[in-house]
Amino acid sequence: MTGHPPETLFCLHFLGGSARTWDALVPALGGAVRIVPLDLPGFGDAKGDTGYSVDAMADRVSAAIAADSPGPFRLVGHSMGAKVALTLARRAEDGDARLKGLSGVVLVSGSPPSPEPIPEDRRSHMLAWIGADPETRRREARAFVRANAAADLPQALEETAVADVLRAEPAAWRAWLESGAAEDRARHVGVLRLPALVIAGAEDADLGPDAQAALTMPHLANGRLVTVEGVAHLLPLEKPEELARLIAESAEMRADAPAGLPVPPAYADLIASDRVNSRLRHALAERAEPDDPAYAPAALDAVELAILRAVFARVLPAPGLDFAARVDARLAAGQGDGWRFVALPPDRDAYRAALRTLDAAARAAQERPFLALGAAEQDALLTLAQDGELTVPAALGGRLDAGQMKFWFEDVRGDAIRLHLAHPAGLARIGFSGIGAGGDSAAPIASGLPGFVKTGLDSPEPWEPRTGESAR
């Protein structure tokens, strides 16, 4: 027998689902991969098993994977199962030997690392009927399945889904709604390097594209978000063929290598020349180091870091230069420029509060998170901040008032300029040649005395890179 064995997919189901959730996916993939669907504790054939916390469920899946001894494998997590998959991905990146073959994750309508955005009235209703009389449970289980699909499911699939909900252990159902879904694991999960495909149903009320963009994607340095039209929350049941296609297409996803902001050759030659002293040359080399795509924030959280990246992208686009990560590192180190507006709290607190205020403003004005808005909508909110007119009541999530947001946004613009001009590519962009004012020695160099001789307008030194050369 030649060739490699097929990739293995360990599939984790949604609340009320079971290993049978994935039955339609197996023929849709046509044997291209090996499917291993698992029952989480309290569901399916594991109804009698206990251990309902996210960590306990992750322990069970980890043990199943170790017992299977697969080669390279991916985790496919649906809704509740996605939060478990993200927990396992963090363990894998932290060196858990039982998960060393993990090559990526697929998250379908996933519960994010942070608390799941489910309305409280719906949560209360779901908690109430799970322990009701048999007739009420049957009626509500069917209503639950139908409410989570954009259109009628095939009769056989609907009956299987309803039966799975009915055989779920009520204690496991309650544990998820009361604890697991509400658990905030954002700091624990952090930012993952693994390739990740995030799939959202366009008609999913709570965990659709906006929720995934705002709450899940910030945790994935190498994530791709795909929206499937005509689907709500139950993609494996609603459109298994489409799910199979997306899984197959994502098989070649790889983690991105750091790219960095390139320094034009002519400016790089100036930096390397004996006109630039070695200490400055070393500092510029450090500033030119590529930023880590999976940078783990220390002052902000992953969502706040993503919002800040979006803000900097509107203020001063510089692909390849991660302003937000560099600001976060400065905030974590307690470094600054020595002053702040008296109306603002310390820089670290001000950044966190302002970013959450900006997101709350987006939700109040557009009923969407800031990260899900288009460029024009983001610009409109930032313009309000700039003009001192961005007001969000505290009850809606506002943490800074309009005046404070104006001061903070002034700081943001200042930070963007400082960081850009600290980078050699930024200096090259504006044609700044002052770095060539002197090397390590006062003695004449091969091309003459260090520093500047010509002082007239439009009279560059022969050794200066021309602005056009620097921009190429």
Short mmCIF file of C-alpha atoms in Angstrom, two decimals, residues 26-416:
data_model
loop_
_atom_site.label_atom_id
_atom_site.label_comp_id
_atom_site.label_asym_id
_atom_site.label_seq_id
_atom_site.Cartn_x
_atom_site.Cartn_y
_atom_site.Cartn_z
CA VAL A 26 -19.23 11.26 6.12
CA PRO A 27 -20.66 10.50 2.63
CA ALA A 28 -20.29 14.17 1.65
CA LEU A 29 -16.51 13.92 2.18
CA GLY A 30 -16.40 10.76 0.10
CA GLY A 31 -13.66 9.03 2.07
CA ALA A 32 -11.14 11.83 1.49
CA VAL A 33 -10.69 12.09 5.25
CA ARG A 34 -11.32 9.84 8.20
CA ILE A 35 -14.17 11.02 10.44
CA VAL A 36 -14.13 10.25 14.17
CA PRO A 37 -17.26 11.77 15.75
CA LEU A 38 -17.24 11.90 19.53
CA ASP A 39 -20.02 12.13 22.12
CA LEU A 40 -19.31 14.75 24.77
CA PRO A 41 -20.19 13.85 28.39
CA GLY A 42 -23.93 13.90 28.99
CA PHE A 43 -24.87 13.59 25.32
CA GLY A 44 -25.48 10.78 22.85
CA ASP A 45 -24.08 7.45 23.97
CA ALA A 46 -22.12 9.30 26.67
CA LYS A 47 -25.30 10.39 28.46
CA GLY A 48 -24.28 8.54 31.59
CA ASP A 49 -20.80 10.09 31.74
CA THR A 50 -20.11 13.05 34.00
CA GLY A 51 -17.64 15.89 33.71
CA TYR A 52 -19.53 18.75 32.09
CA SER A 53 -17.09 21.63 32.39
CA VAL A 54 -15.16 22.81 29.34
CA ASP A 55 -11.93 21.43 30.78
CA ALA A 56 -13.54 18.09 31.66
CA MET A 57 -14.92 17.75 28.14
CA ALA A 58 -11.51 18.65 26.74
CA ASP A 59 -9.94 15.96 28.94
CA ARG A 60 -12.32 13.35 27.52
CA VAL A 61 -11.57 14.35 23.92
CA SER A 62 -7.83 14.42 24.58
CA ALA A 63 -7.97 10.89 25.98
CA ALA A 64 -9.95 9.67 22.97
CA ILE A 65 -7.40 11.16 20.59
CA ALA A 66 -4.49 9.60 22.49
CA ALA A 67 -6.21 6.20 22.42
CA ASP A 68 -6.82 6.50 18.69
CA SER A 69 -3.16 7.35 17.98
CA PRO A 70 -3.87 9.18 14.72
CA GLY A 71 -1.35 10.82 12.49
CA PRO A 72 -1.96 14.47 11.66
CA PHE A 73 -5.49 15.44 12.63
CA ARG A 74 -7.82 18.39 12.88
CA LEU A 75 -10.55 19.24 15.33
CA VAL A 76 -13.98 20.19 14.04
CA GLY A 77 -16.02 21.89 16.73
CA HIS A 78 -19.68 22.81 16.28
CA SER A 79 -21.13 25.44 18.63
CA MET A 80 -20.45 24.07 22.13
CA GLY A 81 -17.83 21.78 20.62
CA ALA A 82 -15.92 24.77 19.25
CA LYS A 83 -15.15 26.10 22.72
CA VAL A 84 -13.80 22.68 23.62
CA ALA A 85 -11.76 22.61 20.40
CA LEU A 86 -10.21 26.01 21.17
CA THR A 87 -9.27 24.80 24.65
CA LEU A 88 -7.57 21.75 23.14
CA ALA A 89 -5.78 23.92 20.57
CA ARG A 90 -4.32 26.01 23.38
CA ARG A 91 -3.17 22.83 25.14
CA ALA A 92 -1.55 21.62 21.92
CA GLU A 93 0.34 24.87 21.42
CA ASP A 94 1.42 24.74 25.04
CA GLY A 95 3.06 21.35 24.40
CA ASP A 96 0.53 18.69 25.42
CA ALA A 97 2.10 15.51 24.00
CA ARG A 98 -1.27 13.83 23.49
CA LEU A 99 -2.22 16.52 20.98
CA LYS A 100 1.07 16.84 19.10
CA GLY A 101 -0.52 15.84 15.78
CA LEU A 102 -3.03 18.69 15.75
CA SER A 103 -2.64 20.58 12.48
CA GLY A 104 -5.62 22.91 12.58
CA VAL A 105 -9.19 23.53 13.67
CA VAL A 106 -12.53 24.02 11.94
CA LEU A 107 -15.05 25.97 14.01
CA VAL A 108 -18.67 25.78 12.89
CA SER A 109 -21.06 28.35 14.41
CA GLY A 110 -18.64 28.25 17.29
CA SER A 111 -19.13 29.27 20.89
CA PRO A 112 -16.28 31.79 21.39
CA PRO A 113 -13.67 31.75 24.15
CA SER A 114 -15.51 34.62 25.86
CA PRO A 115 -19.07 34.27 27.21
CA GLU A 116 -21.51 33.22 24.52
CA PRO A 117 -23.85 36.06 23.46
CA ILE A 118 -27.16 34.32 24.16
CA PRO A 119 -30.11 36.48 25.33
CA GLU A 120 -30.98 35.86 28.95
CA ASP A 121 -34.65 35.20 28.25
CA ARG A 122 -33.74 32.44 25.80
CA ARG A 123 -31.28 30.91 28.25
CA SER A 124 -33.92 30.92 30.98
CA HIS A 125 -36.49 29.30 28.68
CA MET A 126 -34.08 26.54 27.67
CA LEU A 127 -33.25 25.86 31.31
CA ALA A 128 -36.92 25.69 32.20
CA TRP A 129 -38.15 23.10 29.70
CA ILE A 130 -35.28 20.62 29.82
CA GLY A 131 -36.64 19.18 33.08
CA ALA A 132 -40.33 19.48 32.22
CA ASP A 133 -42.85 16.68 31.57
CA PRO A 134 -42.22 14.39 28.56
CA GLU A 135 -44.79 16.05 26.30
CA THR A 136 -43.41 19.53 26.94
CA ARG A 137 -39.87 18.30 26.36
CA ARG A 138 -40.81 16.72 23.02
CA ARG A 139 -42.53 19.89 21.86
CA GLU A 140 -39.72 22.17 22.98
CA ALA A 141 -36.97 19.91 21.62
CA ARG A 142 -38.55 20.04 18.17
CA ALA A 143 -38.99 23.80 18.45
CA PHE A 144 -35.33 24.12 19.48
CA VAL A 145 -34.12 22.21 16.42
CA ARG A 146 -36.37 24.11 14.04
CA ALA A 147 -35.44 27.49 15.50
CA ASN A 148 -31.77 26.76 14.81
CA ALA A 149 -32.25 25.88 11.13
CA ALA A 150 -32.89 28.40 8.38
CA ALA A 151 -35.26 26.03 6.57
CA ASP A 152 -36.98 22.72 7.19
CA LEU A 153 -34.52 19.87 7.65
CA PRO A 154 -35.10 16.54 5.90
CA GLN A 155 -37.52 14.60 8.05
CA ALA A 156 -35.04 11.88 9.01
CA LEU A 157 -32.40 14.41 10.06
CA GLU A 158 -34.91 16.39 12.09
CA GLU A 159 -36.11 13.29 13.90
CA THR A 160 -32.53 12.29 14.73
CA ALA A 161 -31.71 15.78 15.99
CA VAL A 162 -34.85 15.91 18.15
CA ALA A 163 -34.13 12.45 19.57
CA ASP A 164 -30.59 13.54 20.45
CA VAL A 165 -31.89 16.56 22.34
CA LEU A 166 -34.36 14.37 24.23
CA ARG A 167 -31.73 11.85 25.29
CA ALA A 168 -29.35 14.54 26.57
CA GLU A 169 -28.72 14.42 30.29
CA PRO A 170 -30.55 17.43 31.80
CA ALA A 171 -27.65 18.08 34.18
CA ALA A 172 -25.24 18.37 31.24
CA TRP A 173 -27.65 20.68 29.40
CA ARG A 174 -27.95 22.92 32.46
CA ALA A 175 -24.21 22.88 33.09
CA TRP A 176 -23.52 24.27 29.64
CA LEU A 177 -26.15 27.00 29.83
CA GLU A 178 -25.31 28.01 33.39
CA SER A 179 -21.53 27.65 33.27
CA GLY A 180 -19.80 26.48 30.10
CA ALA A 181 -21.39 28.94 27.68
CA ALA A 182 -20.87 31.78 30.15
CA GLU A 183 -17.26 30.87 30.96
CA ASP A 184 -14.71 33.48 29.95
CA ARG A 185 -11.67 31.63 28.61
CA ALA A 186 -10.45 34.50 26.44
CA ARG A 187 -7.24 35.12 28.39
CA HIS A 188 -6.57 31.38 28.63
CA VAL A 189 -7.00 30.71 24.91
CA GLY A 190 -5.09 33.85 23.97
CA VAL A 191 -3.95 33.97 20.34
CA LEU A 192 -3.45 30.67 18.51
CA ARG A 193 -1.03 30.01 15.64
CA LEU A 194 -2.80 26.96 14.24
CA PRO A 195 -4.57 27.38 10.90
CA ALA A 196 -8.28 27.82 11.62
CA LEU A 197 -11.33 27.84 9.40
CA VAL A 198 -14.28 29.65 11.01
CA ILE A 199 -17.66 29.01 9.40
CA ALA A 200 -20.78 31.03 10.21
CA GLY A 201 -24.34 30.68 9.00
CA ALA A 202 -25.65 33.94 7.57
CA GLU A 203 -28.95 33.46 9.42
CA ASP A 204 -27.50 32.40 12.77
CA ALA A 205 -29.05 34.78 15.31
CA ASP A 206 -26.41 34.62 18.06
CA LEU A 207 -23.25 33.05 16.63
CA GLY A 208 -23.34 34.34 13.06
CA PRO A 209 -20.66 36.21 11.07
CA ASP A 210 -20.63 39.32 13.29
CA ALA A 211 -20.17 37.33 16.49
CA GLN A 212 -17.42 35.24 14.92
CA ALA A 213 -15.62 38.33 13.59
CA ALA A 214 -15.79 40.07 16.96
CA LEU A 215 -15.32 37.24 19.43
CA THR A 216 -13.55 34.30 17.74
CA MET A 217 -11.34 35.67 14.96
CA PRO A 218 -9.24 37.87 17.32
CA HIS A 219 -7.95 34.64 18.88
CA LEU A 220 -6.75 33.19 15.55
CA ALA A 221 -3.57 34.54 13.99
CA ASN A 222 -4.11 32.33 10.96
CA GLY A 223 -7.89 32.25 10.79
CA ARG A 224 -10.24 32.60 7.84
CA LEU A 225 -13.92 33.45 8.26
CA VAL A 226 -16.44 32.09 5.77
CA THR A 227 -20.15 32.92 5.74
CA VAL A 228 -22.58 30.36 4.34
CA GLU A 229 -25.79 31.81 2.98
CA GLY A 230 -29.14 30.16 3.65
CA VAL A 231 -27.90 28.53 6.85
CA ALA A 232 -28.57 29.24 10.51
CA HIS A 233 -26.87 27.35 13.36
CA LEU A 234 -26.97 23.73 12.19
CA LEU A 235 -24.68 23.65 9.15
CA PRO A 236 -23.73 19.93 9.55
CA LEU A 237 -27.43 19.11 9.21
CA GLU A 238 -28.55 21.92 6.91
CA LYS A 239 -25.84 21.79 4.24
CA PRO A 240 -23.40 18.92 4.90
CA GLU A 241 -22.14 19.01 1.30
CA GLU A 242 -21.13 22.66 1.68
CA LEU A 243 -19.41 21.92 4.97
CA ALA A 244 -17.55 19.04 3.32
CA ARG A 245 -16.40 21.32 0.50
CA LEU A 246 -15.10 23.96 2.89
CA ILE A 247 -13.28 21.38 5.01
CA ALA A 248 -11.64 19.90 1.93
CA GLU A 249 -10.58 23.31 0.63
CA SER A 250 -9.09 24.26 3.99
CA ALA A 251 -6.84 21.21 4.17
CA GLU A 252 -3.91 23.18 2.76
CA MET A 253 -4.19 26.14 5.14
CA ARG A 254 -0.85 26.97 6.71
CA ALA A 255 0.38 29.35 9.38
CA ASP A 256 1.72 32.61 7.96
CA ALA A 257 5.37 33.46 8.46
CA PRO A 258 6.19 36.96 9.77
CA ALA A 259 6.43 39.33 6.82
CA GLY A 260 7.45 42.69 8.22
CA LEU A 261 7.48 46.09 6.57
CA PRO A 262 10.18 46.08 3.86
CA VAL A 263 12.91 48.70 3.89
CA PRO A 264 13.71 50.03 0.40
CA PRO A 265 17.12 48.83 -0.85
CA ALA A 266 18.60 52.32 -1.19
CA TYR A 267 17.70 53.15 2.40
CA ALA A 268 18.97 49.79 3.62
CA ASP A 269 22.29 50.60 1.93
CA LEU A 270 22.45 53.92 3.78
CA ILE A 271 21.77 52.17 7.12
CA ALA A 272 24.57 49.70 6.37
CA SER A 273 27.03 52.40 5.39
CA ASP A 274 29.71 53.88 7.66
CA ARG A 275 27.74 57.15 7.73
CA VAL A 276 25.41 55.60 10.33
CA ASN A 277 26.79 54.82 13.77
CA SER A 278 26.54 51.24 14.97
CA ARG A 279 24.23 51.99 17.91
CA LEU A 280 21.67 53.61 15.63
CA ARG A 281 22.10 50.83 13.08
CA HIS A 282 21.36 48.25 15.78
CA ALA A 283 18.29 50.19 16.98
CA LEU A 284 16.92 50.45 13.45
CA ALA A 285 17.50 46.74 12.89
CA GLU A 286 15.52 45.95 16.04
CA ARG A 287 12.65 48.18 14.94
CA ALA A 288 12.61 46.51 11.52
CA GLU A 289 12.19 43.01 12.97
CA PRO A 290 8.92 41.45 11.71
CA ASP A 291 6.09 41.43 14.22
CA ASP A 292 4.82 38.05 15.35
CA PRO A 293 1.44 37.32 13.67
CA ALA A 294 0.46 35.35 16.79
CA TYR A 295 1.60 38.05 19.21
CA ALA A 296 -0.02 37.37 22.59
CA PRO A 297 -1.20 40.64 24.15
CA ALA A 298 -0.12 41.36 27.70
CA ALA A 299 -1.91 44.63 28.53
CA LEU A 300 -4.98 44.28 26.31
CA ASP A 301 -6.98 41.14 25.66
CA ALA A 302 -7.22 39.50 22.24
CA VAL A 303 -10.46 41.27 21.28
CA GLU A 304 -9.16 44.68 22.35
CA LEU A 305 -5.96 44.08 20.39
CA ALA A 306 -8.02 43.27 17.28
CA ILE A 307 -10.08 46.44 17.70
CA LEU A 308 -6.89 48.48 18.08
CA ARG A 309 -5.48 46.92 14.90
CA ALA A 310 -8.65 47.95 13.08
CA VAL A 311 -8.31 51.50 14.43
CA PHE A 312 -4.69 51.82 13.33
CA ALA A 313 -5.63 50.45 9.90
CA ARG A 314 -7.95 53.43 9.50
CA VAL A 315 -5.57 55.99 11.00
CA LEU A 316 -2.32 55.07 9.22
CA PRO A 317 -2.34 51.90 7.10
CA ALA A 318 1.06 50.19 7.20
CA PRO A 319 0.70 46.52 6.18
CA GLY A 320 3.52 44.56 7.75
CA LEU A 321 3.85 46.82 10.80
CA ASP A 322 1.74 45.84 13.80
CA PHE A 323 1.22 49.14 15.60
CA ALA A 324 -1.23 47.53 18.03
CA ALA A 325 1.18 44.83 19.20
CA ARG A 326 3.91 47.42 19.72
CA VAL A 327 1.57 49.66 21.72
CA ASP A 328 0.47 46.68 23.81
CA ALA A 329 4.10 45.79 24.58
CA ARG A 330 4.74 49.38 25.64
CA LEU A 331 1.63 49.43 27.83
CA ALA A 332 2.58 46.12 29.45
CA ALA A 333 6.06 47.42 30.21
CA GLY A 334 4.67 50.61 31.73
CA GLN A 335 6.61 52.71 29.26
CA GLY A 336 5.37 55.96 27.78
CA ASP A 337 6.35 59.41 26.62
CA GLY A 338 6.29 60.84 30.13
CA TRP A 339 2.93 62.59 30.11
CA ARG A 340 -0.78 62.04 29.63
CA PHE A 341 -3.97 64.06 29.49
CA VAL A 342 -5.16 64.69 33.04
CA ALA A 343 -8.70 63.76 31.97
CA LEU A 344 -7.59 60.23 31.10
CA PRO A 345 -6.64 57.35 33.38
CA PRO A 346 -3.15 55.78 33.03
CA ASP A 347 -2.37 54.73 29.47
CA ARG A 348 -3.09 51.02 29.93
CA ASP A 349 -6.49 51.68 31.49
CA ALA A 350 -7.28 54.42 28.98
CA TYR A 351 -6.61 52.18 25.99
CA ARG A 352 -8.74 49.33 27.35
CA ALA A 353 -11.61 51.61 28.30
CA ALA A 354 -11.53 53.52 25.01
CA LEU A 355 -11.50 50.37 22.87
CA ARG A 356 -14.47 48.93 24.75
CA THR A 357 -16.26 52.28 24.46
CA LEU A 358 -15.65 52.30 20.72
CA ASP A 359 -17.07 48.79 20.39
CA ALA A 360 -20.09 49.76 22.49
CA ALA A 361 -20.63 52.80 20.25
CA ALA A 362 -20.66 50.54 17.19
CA ARG A 363 -23.21 48.23 18.79
CA ALA A 364 -25.37 51.17 19.88
CA ALA A 365 -25.29 52.93 16.51
CA GLN A 366 -25.13 50.00 14.08
CA GLU A 367 -26.20 47.03 16.22
CA ARG A 368 -22.93 45.40 15.16
CA PRO A 369 -19.50 45.11 16.81
CA PHE A 370 -16.76 47.48 15.63
CA LEU A 371 -14.79 44.63 14.06
CA ALA A 372 -17.76 43.70 11.85
CA LEU A 373 -18.22 47.21 10.43
CA GLY A 374 -17.03 48.35 7.03
CA ALA A 375 -14.32 50.99 6.62
CA ALA A 376 -16.76 53.88 6.12
CA GLU A 377 -18.73 52.96 9.25
CA GLN A 378 -15.56 52.67 11.31
CA ASP A 379 -14.36 56.02 9.98
CA ALA A 380 -17.65 57.64 10.98
CA LEU A 381 -17.25 56.52 14.59
CA LEU A 382 -13.60 57.56 14.71
CA THR A 383 -14.53 60.96 13.30
CA LEU A 384 -17.02 61.39 16.13
CA ALA A 385 -14.25 60.51 18.58
CA GLN A 386 -11.91 63.00 16.93
CA ASP A 387 -14.55 65.75 17.18
CA GLY A 388 -15.40 64.99 20.80
CA GLU A 389 -18.89 63.81 19.90
CA LEU A 390 -18.72 60.06 20.57
CA THR A 391 -21.11 59.53 23.46
CA VAL A 392 -22.12 56.11 24.78
CA PRO A 393 -24.17 55.75 27.97
CA ALA A 394 -22.50 53.64 30.64
CA ALA A 395 -25.52 51.31 30.56
CA LEU A 396 -24.67 50.47 26.95
CA GLY A 397 -20.99 49.88 27.63
CA GLY A 398 -19.50 53.37 27.52
CA ARG A 399 -16.47 53.63 29.78
CA LEU A 400 -15.09 56.99 28.64
CA ASP A 401 -17.07 60.15 27.88
CA ALA A 402 -16.89 62.12 24.64
CA GLY A 403 -14.14 64.44 25.88
CA GLN A 404 -12.01 61.57 27.08
CA MET A 405 -12.46 59.73 23.78
CA LYS A 406 -11.25 62.85 21.95
CA PHE A 407 -8.08 62.97 24.05
CA TRP A 408 -7.51 59.23 23.65
CA PHE A 409 -7.88 59.38 19.88
CA GLU A 410 -5.32 62.17 19.80
CA ASP A 411 -2.95 59.86 21.66
CA VAL A 412 -3.67 57.06 19.17
CA ARG A 413 -2.75 59.25 16.22
CA GLY A 414 0.41 60.37 17.99
CA ASP A 415 1.37 56.78 18.73
CA ALA A 416 0.81 55.81 15.08
#
